Amino acid sequence: MARGELRIYLGAAPGVGKTYAMLEEAQRRAERGTDVVIGLVEAHGRPHTAAMIGDLEVVPRHTVTYRGVEFTEMDLDAVLARRPEVAVVDELAHTNVPGCRHEKRWQDVQELLDAGISVLSTVNIQHLESLNDVVAQITGVTQRETLPDQVVRAAEQVELVDMTPEALRRRMAHGNIYRPDKIDAALGNYFRVGNLTALRELALLWLADKVDEQLDAYRAQQGISATWEARERVVVALTGGPEGETLIRRAARIAARSKGADLLAVHVARSDGLAGADPAQLARQRVLVESLGGTYHQVLGTDIPAALLDFARGVNATQLVLGASRRGRFAQLLSRGVGVTTTALSGAIDVHLVTHAEVGRGRRGAAVPAALSRRRRLLGFALAVLGMPALTGLLRVLPDLMLTNDILLFLAGVVGVALVGGLWPALVAALGGSLLLNWFFTPPYYTLTIAEADNLLALGVFVGVAVAVSWVVDVAARRTREAARASADAQTLATVAGGVLRGERPLRALLDRLRETFALRAVSVLELVAEAEGRPGRAQEEAAWRVVATVGDRPPGSPGAGETAVPVDERLTVVLAGRRLEAADRRVVEAFAAQAAIALRQERLAEEAATARPLAEADRMRTALLAAVSHDLRTPLASAKAAVSSLRSHDVEFGADDREELLATADESLDRLGRLVANLLDMSRLQAGVLGVTAAAVGLEDVVPRALDELGTAAADVSTDIPADLPAATADPGLLERVLVNIVANALRHSPPGQPPTITASVHAGQVELRVIDTGPGIPEDQWEHVFLPFQRLGDRDNQTGVGLGLALSRGLAEAMGGSITPETTPGGGLTMVLRLPAAEERGVR
């Protein structure tokens, strides 16, 4: 059975028209004769969307009862049994009510697709898992309903339903998205122009990446290797030389000329891994690339131009930035070089050869170490000087041998010298052996003249073979030593990296591991103070340096106080104390020094983030407060204003009953406004730690009725069960009443019609416990703490329904009185708030 196809309508925000566009496509397919049914569509009270359903067949929804409340979800089994060609399923990221077969609606859709049913669906950009934190940072709202990006990326078609922020706000203002009572709060919060613009950009960029993936897949399927300039991609080639920073900045400027261009840096390393670029330079250049918004890549290859172009074509690059050759003129005559070769083979890719300060200076890499130790080289020279004459004397006393045999024996001697001492001792042995062979064993004897051409050829072959063998032995020894060195460096790097990853403080962990690896006494990271910058003489003084981080005993406080100083940049230097390092070790330390700079930057960013977090939290609280207060204050003020204005009007004569009703409305609205202001003031006092508490023995049988009276007719049906022998609680009477009002009001708000809350009281372990029990939808246990956050309400993502201070203030007041408030699950469904206060007898109040 062929799998169904998924088509998703992607939007930047609610209200852009995703569902409408999806239904339009469903109508078009139905008109063409396709069997289309509505699995589930959420019209959200929008008449134009509901009208677009038209005469399409709608599969009845499935009713699910959860915690005593009925919910409706898509009837997956009914849709599968109906087996249409196309099913319309709205809101792909929706979370199903517990009790359904799948937790998420996208999982329902996957089952439909597996059954061969094609699906039309919708999703907003803020519901993608990868963008969840970004959206929360932009809007201040954390989306709890998310779906994996891969679900959307796997769709056969993703269509963006776009609308400008201004047009979307006009739709909102005209009442085409939310109910009138939510419009002002929405426009002032989630639907601000800045939020909508940022969400729109996120949607466009995400879809552009999806299109890139589709384009790459098509080119791979069709075997297309040519560059398609769908988007500017600038690749800069790095050798690890000092000119790298110039090339990176030049490539970044080229990329900046095209909006949305990508910057990629690539370093081609040798396949054998034995000789390469300076790791410290590459580490610094990688940091620079990433700070400019680019990405760093490393590939292996023996043919650098071919590897470079393979990478460029693989990423569909349009421009390639190379540095002009550092080789001298003579070297350029022998070989065209990487730049010229790459340009000749680049095809449709534009190549930029950038000049820099290192042009023509040659490759000033680290000095190549000798292949063999000094002791072995001296031993080789000794064998060459003494061994060749000894071999000559031995052959003189032996029976006469042919010249060919003599040459073979001398060649064996040269090979032995090469194995012991390397190239130069072997060359000395070959030269001396050729002279001895000519003098003693080649006619005419005891002269350097060679009579026969065959003998001349034999001696020539001897010298050539001796030199070739000596060269091979020397190269093999050099490669062996380089391989051992590379292995040791790699092991050291891995050890240090592992220590950094396991450490809680990356910079200190890196310095600690560096000190242990090289057996140092101490390691310090020094930073040049601002006053010493640009003053070389002052920079030599110890006072010019500030110790940023250090490990070990008697750490150096200036570059001159240690045996080795490794500059990281203009301001940072890593100083090692305890012993002087070899040149080969210094290269590895330079790489670690670059990583130390990165770790230092990360720690400072983390410190800045920690400093900014309270400010950001305060700003978030202020934003939420202003948004919520603007809504909560508006309603009672508007009601009171309307009532008073009506009473003052001379155009209408009101009867006594009407006047009484208007006065009652104004009085009730002002009372509500007073409670709101009191809550705000008390929360401010709590946060400032200046709330006054007067503890006394308080009987709950007195406080509970007063709290219910303050709530008015809404609390008339609340039942209470307070034992007559219940001991008094130690509390502030006024604050306790405020706590009860807020808790009961919250229970009333979430109780089902006809099932009012119940208040019970008891005493346990020296504490008076008062329970406010409701049978509403309840709250998942992992969300219990969220309801106590100021300016939050469960399920409100944009703070449009109120300040949400009640429970947060109640907990703060209870704790100020020495008590606590904890939620519990009501048996059978619902939420129970438990208020615990010290019993008066326990403190001797009675």
mmCIF file of N, CA and C in Angstrom, residues 177 278 595 664:
data_model
loop_
_atom_site.group_PDB
_atom_site.id
_atom_site.type_symbol
_atom_site.label_atom_id
_atom_site.label_comp_id
_atom_site.label_asym_id
_atom_site.label_seq_id
_atom_site.Cartn_x
_atom_site.Cartn_y
_atom_site.Cartn_z
ATOM 1 N N ILE A 177 -10.040 37.380 14.392
ATOM 2 C CA ILE A 177 -9.179 36.337 14.956
ATOM 3 C C ILE A 177 -9.623 35.957 16.360
ATOM 4 N N ASP A 278 49.240 25.217 11.538
ATOM 5 C CA ASP A 278 49.397 25.544 12.945
ATOM 6 C C ASP A 278 48.031 25.429 13.624
ATOM 7 N N GLN A 595 42.219 27.689 22.892
ATOM 8 C CA GLN A 595 41.022 27.147 23.530
ATOM 9 C C GLN A 595 40.785 27.804 24.889
ATOM 10 N N ALA A 664 -25.092 49.738 42.467
ATOM 11 C CA ALA A 664 -24.534 48.450 42.861
ATOM 12 C C ALA A 664 -23.420 48.025 41.903
#
